[in-house]
Coordinates of N, CA, C and O in Angstrom, one line a residue:
X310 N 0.8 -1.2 0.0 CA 0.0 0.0 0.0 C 0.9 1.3 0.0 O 0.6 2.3 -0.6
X311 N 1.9 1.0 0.7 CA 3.0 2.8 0.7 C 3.4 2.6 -0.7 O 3.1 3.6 -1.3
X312 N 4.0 1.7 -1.4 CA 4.5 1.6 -2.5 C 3.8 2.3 -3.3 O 4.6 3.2 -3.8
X313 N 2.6 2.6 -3.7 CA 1.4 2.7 -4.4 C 0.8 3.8 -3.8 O 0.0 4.5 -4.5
X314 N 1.0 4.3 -2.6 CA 0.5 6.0 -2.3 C 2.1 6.5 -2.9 O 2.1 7.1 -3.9
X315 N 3.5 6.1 -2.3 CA 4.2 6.5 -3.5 C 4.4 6.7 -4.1 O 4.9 7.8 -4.3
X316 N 3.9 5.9 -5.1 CA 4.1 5.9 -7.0 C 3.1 7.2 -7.2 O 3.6 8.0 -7.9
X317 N 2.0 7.4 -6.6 CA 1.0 8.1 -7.2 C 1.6 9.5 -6.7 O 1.5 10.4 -7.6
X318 N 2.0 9.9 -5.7 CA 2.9 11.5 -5.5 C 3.9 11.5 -6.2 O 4.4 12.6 -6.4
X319 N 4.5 10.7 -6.6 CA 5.9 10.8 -7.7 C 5.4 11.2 -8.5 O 5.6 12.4 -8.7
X320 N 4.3 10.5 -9.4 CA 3.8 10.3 -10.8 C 3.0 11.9 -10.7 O 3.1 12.8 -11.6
X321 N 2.5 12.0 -9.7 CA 1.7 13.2 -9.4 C 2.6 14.7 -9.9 O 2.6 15.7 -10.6
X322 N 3.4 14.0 -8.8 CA 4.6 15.9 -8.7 C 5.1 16.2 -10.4 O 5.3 17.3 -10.8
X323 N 5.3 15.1 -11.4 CA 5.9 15.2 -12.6 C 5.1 15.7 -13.5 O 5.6 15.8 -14.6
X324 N 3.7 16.0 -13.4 CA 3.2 16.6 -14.0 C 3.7 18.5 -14.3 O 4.6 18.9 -13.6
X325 N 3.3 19.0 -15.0 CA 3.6 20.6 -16.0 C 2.9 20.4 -14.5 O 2.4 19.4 -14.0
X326 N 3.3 22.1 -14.1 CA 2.6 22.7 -12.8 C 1.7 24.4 -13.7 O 0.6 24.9 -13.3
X327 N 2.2 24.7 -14.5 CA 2.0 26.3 -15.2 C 1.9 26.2 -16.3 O 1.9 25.1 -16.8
X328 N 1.8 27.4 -16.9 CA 1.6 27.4 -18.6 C 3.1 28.2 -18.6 O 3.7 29.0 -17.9
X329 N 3.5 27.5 -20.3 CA 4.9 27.9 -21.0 C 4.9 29.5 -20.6 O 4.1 30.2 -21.2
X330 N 5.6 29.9 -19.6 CA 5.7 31.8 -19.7 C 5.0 32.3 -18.7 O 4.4 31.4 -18.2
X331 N 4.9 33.2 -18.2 CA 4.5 33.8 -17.7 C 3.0 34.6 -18.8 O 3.5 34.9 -19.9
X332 N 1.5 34.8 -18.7 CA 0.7 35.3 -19.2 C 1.0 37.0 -20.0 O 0.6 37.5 -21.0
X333 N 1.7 37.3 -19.2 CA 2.1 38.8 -19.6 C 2.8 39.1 -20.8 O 2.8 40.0 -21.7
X334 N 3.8 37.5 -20.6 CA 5.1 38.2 -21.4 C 4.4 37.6 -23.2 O 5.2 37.5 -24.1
X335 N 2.7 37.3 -23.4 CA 2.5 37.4 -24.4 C 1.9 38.5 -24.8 O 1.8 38.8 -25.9
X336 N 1.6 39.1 -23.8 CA 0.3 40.5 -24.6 C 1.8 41.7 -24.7 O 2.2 42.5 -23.8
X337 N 2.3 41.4 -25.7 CA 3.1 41.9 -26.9 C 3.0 42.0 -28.3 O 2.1 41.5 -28.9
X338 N 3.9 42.7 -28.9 CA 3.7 42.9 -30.4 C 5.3 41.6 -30.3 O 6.3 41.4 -29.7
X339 N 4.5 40.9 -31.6 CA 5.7 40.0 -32.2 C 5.6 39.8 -33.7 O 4.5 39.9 -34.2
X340 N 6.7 39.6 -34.5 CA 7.0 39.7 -35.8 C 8.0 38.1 -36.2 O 9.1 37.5 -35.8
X341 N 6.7 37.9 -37.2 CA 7.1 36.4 -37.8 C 8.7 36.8 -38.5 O 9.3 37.7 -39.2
X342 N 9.0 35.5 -37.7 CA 10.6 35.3 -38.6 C 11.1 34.0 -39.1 O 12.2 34.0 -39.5
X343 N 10.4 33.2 -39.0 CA 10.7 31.8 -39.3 C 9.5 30.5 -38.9 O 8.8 30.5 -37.9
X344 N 9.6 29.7 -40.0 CA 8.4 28.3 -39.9 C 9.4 26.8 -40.3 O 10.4 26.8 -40.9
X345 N 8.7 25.9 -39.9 CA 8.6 25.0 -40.5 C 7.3 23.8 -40.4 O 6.5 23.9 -39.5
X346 N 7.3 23.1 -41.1 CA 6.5 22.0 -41.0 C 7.5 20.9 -40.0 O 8.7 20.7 -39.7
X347 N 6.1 20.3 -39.6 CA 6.4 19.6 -38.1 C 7.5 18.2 -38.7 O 8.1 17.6 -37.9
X348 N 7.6 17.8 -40.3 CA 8.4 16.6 -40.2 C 9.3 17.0 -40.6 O 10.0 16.1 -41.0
X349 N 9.8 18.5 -40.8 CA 10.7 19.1 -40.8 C 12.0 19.5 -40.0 O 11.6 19.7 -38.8
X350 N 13.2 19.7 -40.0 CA 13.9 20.2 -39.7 C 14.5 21.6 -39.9 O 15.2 22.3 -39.1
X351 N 13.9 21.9 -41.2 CA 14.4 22.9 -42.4 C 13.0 24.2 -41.6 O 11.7 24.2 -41.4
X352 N 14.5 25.6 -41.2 CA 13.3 26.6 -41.2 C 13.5 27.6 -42.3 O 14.5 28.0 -42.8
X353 N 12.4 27.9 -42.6 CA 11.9 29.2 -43.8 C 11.7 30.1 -43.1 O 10.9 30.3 -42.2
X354 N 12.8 31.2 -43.8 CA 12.9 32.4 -42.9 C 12.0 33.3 -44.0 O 12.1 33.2 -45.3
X355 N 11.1 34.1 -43.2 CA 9.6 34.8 -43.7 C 10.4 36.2 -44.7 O 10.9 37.2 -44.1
X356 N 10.4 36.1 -45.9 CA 10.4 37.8 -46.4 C 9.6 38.3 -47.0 O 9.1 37.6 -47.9
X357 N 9.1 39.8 -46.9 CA 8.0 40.1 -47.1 C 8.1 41.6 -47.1 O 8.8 42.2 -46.4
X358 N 7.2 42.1 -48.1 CA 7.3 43.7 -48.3 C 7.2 44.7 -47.4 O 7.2 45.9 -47.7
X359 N 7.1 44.3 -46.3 CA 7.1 45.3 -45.3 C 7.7 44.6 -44.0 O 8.3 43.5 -44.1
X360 N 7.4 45.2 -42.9 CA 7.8 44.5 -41.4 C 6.5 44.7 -40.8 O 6.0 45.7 -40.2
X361 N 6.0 43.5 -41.2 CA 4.5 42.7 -40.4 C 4.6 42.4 -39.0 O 5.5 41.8 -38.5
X362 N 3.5 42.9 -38.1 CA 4.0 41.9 -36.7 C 2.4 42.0 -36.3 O 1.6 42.7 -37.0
X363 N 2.0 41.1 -35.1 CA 0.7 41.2 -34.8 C 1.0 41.3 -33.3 O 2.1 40.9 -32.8
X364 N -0.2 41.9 -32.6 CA -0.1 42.1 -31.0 C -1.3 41.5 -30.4 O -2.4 41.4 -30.7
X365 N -0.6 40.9 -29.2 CA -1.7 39.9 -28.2 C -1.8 40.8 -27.2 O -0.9 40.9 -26.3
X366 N -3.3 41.9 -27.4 CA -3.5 42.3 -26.4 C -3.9 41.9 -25.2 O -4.2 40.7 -25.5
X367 N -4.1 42.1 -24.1 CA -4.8 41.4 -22.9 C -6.1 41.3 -23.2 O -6.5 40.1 -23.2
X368 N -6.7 42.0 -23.4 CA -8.1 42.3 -23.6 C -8.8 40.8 -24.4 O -10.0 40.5 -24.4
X369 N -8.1 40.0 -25.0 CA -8.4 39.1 -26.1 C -8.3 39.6 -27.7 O -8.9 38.9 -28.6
X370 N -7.8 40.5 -27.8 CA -8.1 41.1 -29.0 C -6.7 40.9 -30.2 O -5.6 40.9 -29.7
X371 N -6.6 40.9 -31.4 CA -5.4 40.6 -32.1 C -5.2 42.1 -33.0 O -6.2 42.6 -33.4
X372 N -4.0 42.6 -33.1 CA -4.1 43.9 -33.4 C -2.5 43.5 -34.8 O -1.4 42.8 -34.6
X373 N -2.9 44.2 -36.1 CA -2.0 43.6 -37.0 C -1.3 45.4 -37.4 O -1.8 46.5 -37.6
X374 N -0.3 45.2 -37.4 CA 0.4 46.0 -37.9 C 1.1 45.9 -39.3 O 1.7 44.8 -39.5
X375 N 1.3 47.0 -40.5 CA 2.4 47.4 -40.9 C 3.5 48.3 -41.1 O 3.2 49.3 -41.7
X376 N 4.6 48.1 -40.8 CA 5.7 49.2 -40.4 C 5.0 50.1 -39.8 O 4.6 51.1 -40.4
X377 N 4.7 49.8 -38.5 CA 4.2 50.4 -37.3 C 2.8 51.0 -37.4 O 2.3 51.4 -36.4
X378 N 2.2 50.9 -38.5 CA 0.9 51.3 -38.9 C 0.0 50.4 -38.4 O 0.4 49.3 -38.3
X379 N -1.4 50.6 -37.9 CA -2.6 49.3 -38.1 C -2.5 49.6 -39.2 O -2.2 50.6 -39.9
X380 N -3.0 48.3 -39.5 CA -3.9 47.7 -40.8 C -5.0 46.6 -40.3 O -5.0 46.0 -39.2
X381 N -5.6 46.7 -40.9 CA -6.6 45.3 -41.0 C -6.0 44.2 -40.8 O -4.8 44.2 -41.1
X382 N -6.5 42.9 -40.1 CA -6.3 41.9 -40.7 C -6.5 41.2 -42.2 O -7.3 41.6 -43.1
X383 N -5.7 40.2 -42.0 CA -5.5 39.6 -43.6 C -6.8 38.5 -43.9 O -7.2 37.8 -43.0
X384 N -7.3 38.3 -44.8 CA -8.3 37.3 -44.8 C -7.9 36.1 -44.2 O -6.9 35.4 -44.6
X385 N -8.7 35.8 -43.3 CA -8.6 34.6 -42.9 C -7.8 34.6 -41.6 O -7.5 33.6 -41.0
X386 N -7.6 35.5 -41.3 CA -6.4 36.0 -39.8 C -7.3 36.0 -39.1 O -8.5 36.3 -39.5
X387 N -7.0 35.5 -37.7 CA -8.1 35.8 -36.4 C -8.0 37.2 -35.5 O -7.2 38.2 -35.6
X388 N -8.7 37.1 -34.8 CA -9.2 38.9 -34.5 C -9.4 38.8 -33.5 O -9.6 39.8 -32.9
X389 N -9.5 37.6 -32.8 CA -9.5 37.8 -31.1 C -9.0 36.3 -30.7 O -8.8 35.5 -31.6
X390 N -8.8 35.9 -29.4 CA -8.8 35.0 -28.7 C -8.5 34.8 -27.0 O -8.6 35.7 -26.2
X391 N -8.1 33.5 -26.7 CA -8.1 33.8 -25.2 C -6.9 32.8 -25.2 O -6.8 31.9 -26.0
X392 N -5.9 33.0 -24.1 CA -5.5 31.9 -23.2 C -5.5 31.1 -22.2 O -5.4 31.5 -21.1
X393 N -5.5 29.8 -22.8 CA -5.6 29.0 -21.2 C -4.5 27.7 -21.3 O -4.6 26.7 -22.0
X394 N -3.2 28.4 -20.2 CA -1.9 27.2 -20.3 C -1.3 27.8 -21.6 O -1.2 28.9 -22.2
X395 N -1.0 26.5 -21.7 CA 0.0 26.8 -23.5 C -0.7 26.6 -24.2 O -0.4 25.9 -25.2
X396 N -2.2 27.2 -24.1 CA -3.0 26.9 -25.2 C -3.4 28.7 -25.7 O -3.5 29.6 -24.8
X397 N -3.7 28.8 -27.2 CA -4.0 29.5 -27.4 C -5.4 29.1 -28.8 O -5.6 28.6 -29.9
X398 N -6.0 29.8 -27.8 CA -7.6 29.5 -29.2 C -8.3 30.7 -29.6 O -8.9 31.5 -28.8
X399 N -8.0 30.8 -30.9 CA -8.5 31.6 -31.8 C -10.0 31.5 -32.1 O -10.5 30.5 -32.7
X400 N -10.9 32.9 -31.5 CA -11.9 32.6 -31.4 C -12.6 33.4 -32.6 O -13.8 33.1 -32.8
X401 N -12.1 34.2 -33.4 CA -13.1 35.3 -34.6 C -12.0 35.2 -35.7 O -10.9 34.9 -35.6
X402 N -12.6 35.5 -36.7 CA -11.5 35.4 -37.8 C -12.1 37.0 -38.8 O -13.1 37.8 -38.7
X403 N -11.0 36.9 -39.6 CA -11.4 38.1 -40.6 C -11.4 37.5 -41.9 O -10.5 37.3 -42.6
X404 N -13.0 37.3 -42.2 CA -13.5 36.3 -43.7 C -13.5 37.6 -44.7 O -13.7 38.8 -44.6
X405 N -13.3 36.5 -45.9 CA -13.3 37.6 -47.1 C -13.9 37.1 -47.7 O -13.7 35.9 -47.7
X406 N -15.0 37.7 -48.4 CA -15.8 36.8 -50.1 C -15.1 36.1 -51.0 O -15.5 35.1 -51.6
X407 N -13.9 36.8 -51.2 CA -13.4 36.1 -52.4 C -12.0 35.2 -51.7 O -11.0 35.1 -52.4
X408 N -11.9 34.8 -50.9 CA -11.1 33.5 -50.5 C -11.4 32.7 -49.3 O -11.5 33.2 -48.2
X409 N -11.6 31.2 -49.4 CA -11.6 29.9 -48.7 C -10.8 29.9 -47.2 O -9.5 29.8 -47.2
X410 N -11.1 30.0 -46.5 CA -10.5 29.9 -45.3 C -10.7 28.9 -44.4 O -11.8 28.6 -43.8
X411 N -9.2 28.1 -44.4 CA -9.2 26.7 -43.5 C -9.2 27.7 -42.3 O -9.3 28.9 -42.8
X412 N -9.2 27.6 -41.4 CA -8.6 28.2 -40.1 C -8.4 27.2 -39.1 O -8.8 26.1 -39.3
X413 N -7.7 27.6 -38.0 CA -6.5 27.2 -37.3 C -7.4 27.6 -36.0 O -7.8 28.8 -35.8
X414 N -7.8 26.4 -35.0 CA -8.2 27.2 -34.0 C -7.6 27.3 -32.5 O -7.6 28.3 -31.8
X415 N -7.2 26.0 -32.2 CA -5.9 26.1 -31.5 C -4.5 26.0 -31.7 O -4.1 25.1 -32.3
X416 N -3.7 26.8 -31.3 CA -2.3 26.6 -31.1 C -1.5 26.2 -30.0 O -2.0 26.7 -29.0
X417 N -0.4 25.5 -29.8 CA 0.2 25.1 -29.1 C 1.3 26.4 -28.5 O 2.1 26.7 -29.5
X418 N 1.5 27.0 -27.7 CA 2.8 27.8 -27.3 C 4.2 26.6 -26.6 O 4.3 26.1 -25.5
X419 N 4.9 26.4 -27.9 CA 5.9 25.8 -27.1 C 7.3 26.7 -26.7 O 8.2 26.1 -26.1
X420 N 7.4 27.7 -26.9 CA 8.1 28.5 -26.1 C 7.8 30.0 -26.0 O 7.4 30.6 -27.0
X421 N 7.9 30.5 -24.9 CA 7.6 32.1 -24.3 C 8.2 32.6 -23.3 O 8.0 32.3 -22.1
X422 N 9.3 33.9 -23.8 CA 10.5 34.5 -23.5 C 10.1 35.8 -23.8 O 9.5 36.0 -24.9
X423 N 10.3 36.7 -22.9 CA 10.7 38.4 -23.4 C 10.9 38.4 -24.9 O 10.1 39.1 -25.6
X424 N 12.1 37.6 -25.7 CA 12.5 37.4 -27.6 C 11.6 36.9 -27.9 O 10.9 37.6 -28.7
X425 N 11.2 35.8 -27.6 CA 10.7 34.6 -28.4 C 9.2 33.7 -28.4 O 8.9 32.9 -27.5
X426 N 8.6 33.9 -29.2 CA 7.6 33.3 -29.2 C 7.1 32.0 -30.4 O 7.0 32.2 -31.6
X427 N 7.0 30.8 -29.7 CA 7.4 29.9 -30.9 C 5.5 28.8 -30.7 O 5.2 28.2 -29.6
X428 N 4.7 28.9 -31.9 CA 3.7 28.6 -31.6 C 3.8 27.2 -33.3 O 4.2 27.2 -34.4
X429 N 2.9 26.0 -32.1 CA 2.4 24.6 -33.0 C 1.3 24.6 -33.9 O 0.4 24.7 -33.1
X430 N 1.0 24.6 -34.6 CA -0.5 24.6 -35.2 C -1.2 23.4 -35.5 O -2.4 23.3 -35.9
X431 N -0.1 22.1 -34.9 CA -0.2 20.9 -35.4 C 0.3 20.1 -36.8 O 0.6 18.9 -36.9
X432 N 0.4 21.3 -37.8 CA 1.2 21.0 -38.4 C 2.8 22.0 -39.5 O 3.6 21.8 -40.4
X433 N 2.3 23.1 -38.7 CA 3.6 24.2 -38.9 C 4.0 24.6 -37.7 O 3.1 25.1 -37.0
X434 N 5.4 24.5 -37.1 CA 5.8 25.5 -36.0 C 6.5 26.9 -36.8 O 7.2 26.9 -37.8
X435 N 5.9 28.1 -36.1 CA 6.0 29.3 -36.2 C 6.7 29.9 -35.2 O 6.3 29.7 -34.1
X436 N 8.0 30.9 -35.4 CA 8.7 30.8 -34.2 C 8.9 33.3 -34.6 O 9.3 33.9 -35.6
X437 N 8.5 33.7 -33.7 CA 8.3 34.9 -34.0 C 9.4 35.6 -32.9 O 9.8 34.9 -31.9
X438 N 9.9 37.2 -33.0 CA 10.3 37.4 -32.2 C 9.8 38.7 -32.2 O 9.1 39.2 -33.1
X439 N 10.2 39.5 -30.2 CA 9.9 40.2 -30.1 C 9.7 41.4 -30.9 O 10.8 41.6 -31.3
X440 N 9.0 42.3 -31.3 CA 9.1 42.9 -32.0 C 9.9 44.7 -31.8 O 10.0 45.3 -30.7
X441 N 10.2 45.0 -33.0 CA 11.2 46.1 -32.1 C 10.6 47.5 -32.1 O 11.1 48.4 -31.5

């Protein structure tokens, strides 16, 4: 019987206690810099006509920028969400008439740093940094 109240506080304590980060250190502005697909090793570093970044406000709200400007979201981009743990779920999107939108409704956060924010989609990791 101690063996086995044992096992179960060992087994117990080794669970995740928190979510990846601290909550704060996401309601920032971050700017994609690199992806890959999950059977990948190879990352694709993002170039693009401007310097894009998006902000996770507290509020639940997604705020897109270009070169420091708002802009709209892009079709098919989400517009709000919440977190709970290392989860992040995308709850509103920004639909357009003229294009098909798979959307993505949870993400995984597998790392969150003051730099770095690196998010799963299940099948692309996206790895973004702080923005400047």
């Amino acid at each position: 019987m101690f063996f086995i109240l044992l096992t179960t506080i060992i087994l117990g304590s080794c669970q995740k206690d928190g979510p990846v980060g601290p909550p704060d250190l996401l309601y920032k502005r971050w700017h994609l810099t690199q992806t890959r697909t999950l059977d990948s090793n190879v990352w694709q570093s993002t170039d693009t006509d401007a310097y894009y970044t998006v902000e996770y406000q507290s509020d639940g709200t997604l705020v897109y920028q270009r070169n420091s400007v708002m802009t709209q979201a892009n079709c098919c981009a989400p517009t709000t969400f919440n977190r709970q743990r290392e989860t992040i779920n995308y709850r509103e999107w920004k639909f357009c008439s003229n294009a098909y939108c798979a959307t993505t409704k949870l993400v995984t956060i597998n790392q969150l740093t003051e730099t770095v924010l690196e998010l799963n989609d299940g099948y692309r990791i996206s790895q973004y940094e702080a923005a400047r």
